[in-house]
PDB file of C-alpha atoms in Angstrom:
ATOM      1  CA  MET A 283     257.158  22.966   1.178  1.00 71.00           C
ATOM      2  CA  ASP A 284     255.012  24.125   4.143  1.00 82.00           C
ATOM      3  CA  ALA A 285     256.991  27.209   5.154  1.00 86.00           C
ATOM      4  CA  LEU A 286     260.187  29.316   4.680  1.00 88.00           C
ATOM      5  CA  VAL A 287     262.250  31.127   7.284  1.00 90.00           C
ATOM      6  CA  VAL A 288     263.924  34.314   6.349  1.00 88.00           C
ATOM      7  CA  PRO A 289     266.023  36.834   8.345  1.00 88.00           C
ATOM      8  CA  THR A 290     264.266  40.137   7.620  1.00 89.00           C
ATOM      9  CA  ALA A 291     260.991  41.607   6.279  1.00 91.00           C
ATOM     10  CA  THR A 292     263.078  42.951   3.415  1.00 89.00           C
ATOM     11  CA  VAL A 293     264.139  39.444   2.292  1.00 89.00           C
ATOM     12  CA  ALA A 294     260.452  38.354   2.732  1.00 90.00           C
ATOM     13  CA  ASP A 295     259.260  41.190   0.463  1.00 91.00           C
ATOM     14  CA  ASP A 296     261.929  40.300  -2.097  1.00 90.00           C
ATOM     15  CA  LEU A 297     261.010  36.581  -2.132  1.00 89.00           C
ATOM     16  CA  ALA A 298     257.382  37.495  -2.557  1.00 89.00           C
ATOM     17  CA  ARG A 299     258.193  39.727  -5.724  1.00 90.00           C
ATOM     18  CA  HIS A 300     260.527  37.348  -7.274  1.00 90.00           C
ATOM     19  CA  VAL A 301     259.602  33.818  -6.411  1.00 86.00           C
ATOM     20  CA  PRO A 302     256.044  32.536  -6.603  1.00 82.00           C
ATOM     21  CA  CYS A 303     255.536  30.408  -3.649  1.00 80.00           C
ATOM     22  CA  GLN A 304     252.456  29.201  -1.771  1.00 81.00           C
ATOM     23  CA  ALA A 305     254.592  28.488   1.371  1.00 82.00           C
ATOM     24  CA  ARG A 306     254.141  30.695   4.548  1.00 89.00           C
ATOM     25  CA  VAL A 307     257.001  32.932   5.049  1.00 89.00           C
ATOM     26  CA  HIS A 308     258.274  33.512   8.656  1.00 90.00           C
ATOM     27  CA  VAL A 309     260.609  36.348   9.598  1.00 92.00           C
ATOM     28  CA  VAL A 310     262.924  35.198  12.240  1.00 91.00           C
ATOM     29  CA  GLY A 311     265.752  37.726  13.037  1.00 81.00           C
ATOM     30  CA  GLU A 312     269.169  36.460  13.335  1.00 77.00           C
ATOM     31  CA  GLY A 313     270.282  35.941  16.974  1.00 75.00           C
ATOM     32  CA  VAL A 314     273.306  37.436  18.623  1.00 74.00           C
ATOM     33  CA  SER A 315     275.730  35.133  20.227  1.00 74.00           C
ATOM     34  CA  ALA A 316     276.430  35.932  23.935  1.00 71.00           C
ATOM     35  CA  ALA A 317     280.159  35.938  22.951  1.00 70.00           C
ATOM     36  CA  LEU A 318     279.459  39.189  20.975  1.00 72.00           C
ATOM     37  CA  THR A 319     277.696  40.942  23.856  1.00 76.00           C
ATOM     38  CA  SER A 320     281.069  41.830  25.573  1.00 80.00           C
ATOM     39  CA  LEU A 321     284.374  43.036  24.334  1.00 80.00           C
ATOM     40  CA  PRO A 322     287.294  40.612  24.020  1.00 83.00           C
ATOM     41  CA  HIS A 323     290.102  40.952  26.527  1.00 89.00           C
ATOM     42  CA  ASP A 324     292.404  42.327  23.732  1.00 94.00           C
ATOM     43  CA  ALA A 325     289.869  44.773  22.254  1.00 90.00           C
ATOM     44  CA  ALA A 326     292.143  47.857  22.919  1.00 92.00           C
ATOM     45  CA  ASP A 327     295.084  46.025  21.180  1.00 95.00           C
ATOM     46  CA  ILE A 328     292.963  45.206  18.126  1.00 92.00           C
ATOM     47  CA  ALA A 329     291.639  48.742  17.938  1.00 92.00           C
ATOM     48  CA  THR A 330     295.173  50.190  18.114  1.00 94.00           C
ATOM     49  CA  GLN A 331     296.254  47.789  15.415  1.00 95.00           C
ATOM     50  CA  LEU A 332     293.331  48.924  13.195  1.00 92.00           C
ATOM     51  CA  ARG A 333     294.018  52.604  14.023  1.00 93.00           C
ATOM     52  CA  LEU A 334     290.433  53.046  15.268  1.00 93.00           C
ATOM     53  CA  PRO A 335     289.677  56.326  17.120  1.00 93.00           C
ATOM     54  CA  PRO A 336     288.046  56.146  20.612  1.00 92.00           C
ATOM     55  CA  ARG A 337     284.548  56.864  19.072  1.00 92.00           C
ATOM     56  CA  TYR A 338     283.269  56.033  15.706  1.00 92.00           C
ATOM     57  CA  VAL A 339     280.130  54.754  13.800  1.00 92.00           C
ATOM     58  CA  LEU A 340     280.331  51.147  12.628  1.00 92.00           C
ATOM     59  CA  ALA A 341     278.150  50.231   9.852  1.00 92.00           C
ATOM     60  CA  VAL A 342     278.092  46.409   8.940  1.00 88.00           C
ATOM     61  CA  GLY A 343     276.491  45.035   5.955  1.00 85.00           C
ATOM     62  CA  THR A 344     276.557  44.692   2.188  1.00 86.00           C
ATOM     63  CA  ILE A 345     277.176  47.967   0.410  1.00 86.00           C
ATOM     64  CA  GLU A 346     274.173  48.361  -1.609  1.00 86.00           C
ATOM     65  CA  PRO A 347     271.505  50.957  -2.070  1.00 86.00           C
ATOM     66  CA  ARG A 348     268.915  49.279   0.058  1.00 83.00           C
ATOM     67  CA  LYS A 349     271.187  49.273   3.104  1.00 85.00           C
ATOM     68  CA  GLY A 350     271.137  53.182   3.336  1.00 88.00           C
ATOM     69  CA  ILE A 351     274.757  53.788   3.606  1.00 91.00           C
ATOM     70  CA  ASP A 352     274.042  57.123   1.801  1.00 92.00           C
ATOM     71  CA  THR A 353     271.553  58.092   4.369  1.00 92.00           C
ATOM     72  CA  LEU A 354     274.124  57.346   7.221  1.00 92.00           C
ATOM     73  CA  LEU A 355     276.753  59.490   5.450  1.00 92.00           C
ATOM     74  CA  ALA A 356     274.408  62.315   4.772  1.00 92.00           C
ATOM     75  CA  ALA A 357     273.212  62.289   8.443  1.00 92.00           C
ATOM     76  CA  LEU A 358     276.842  62.373   9.715  1.00 91.00           C
ATOM     77  CA  ALA A 359     277.762  65.095   7.179  1.00 92.00           C
ATOM     78  CA  ALA A 360     274.688  67.330   8.231  1.00 91.00           C
ATOM     79  CA  PRO A 361     275.678  70.636   9.990  1.00 91.00           C
ATOM     80  CA  HIS A 362     274.428  69.435  13.405  1.00 89.00           C
ATOM     81  CA  GLY A 363     275.488  65.787  12.869  1.00 85.00           C
ATOM     82  CA  PRO A 364     277.910  64.122  15.148  1.00 88.00           C
ATOM     83  CA  ASP A 365     281.637  64.622  14.399  1.00 89.00           C
ATOM     84  CA  LEU A 366     282.438  61.012  14.145  1.00 90.00           C
ATOM     85  CA  PRO A 367     284.232  58.927  11.425  1.00 91.00           C
ATOM     86  CA  VAL A 368     282.581  55.923   9.817  1.00 92.00           C
ATOM     87  CA  VAL A 369     284.036  52.321   9.708  1.00 92.00           C
ATOM     88  CA  LEU A 370     282.347  50.499   6.805  1.00 91.00           C
ATOM     89  CA  VAL A 371     282.513  46.696   7.105  1.00 90.00           C
ATOM     90  CA  GLY A 372     280.783  44.650   4.150  1.00 81.00           C
TER      91      GLY A 372
END
């Protein structure tokens, strides 16, 4: 094997710690589809169905310590933090 491609530096670090490998590791971030850069025509209907408020914080990812959900929640709960609800997806 000449090289490995991973999506994040964290994955590269985990790989180096747990898997002995002589291959070069390249971090290539995941791309974002052009379809995701604009709202769908029925976005308002979907938000209503999900009972989403007009403004909120969206956190997407696995719920595990290294993702920092605790830090996000602490920041939002801080006295001068924004008064926004959190939607967790993961």
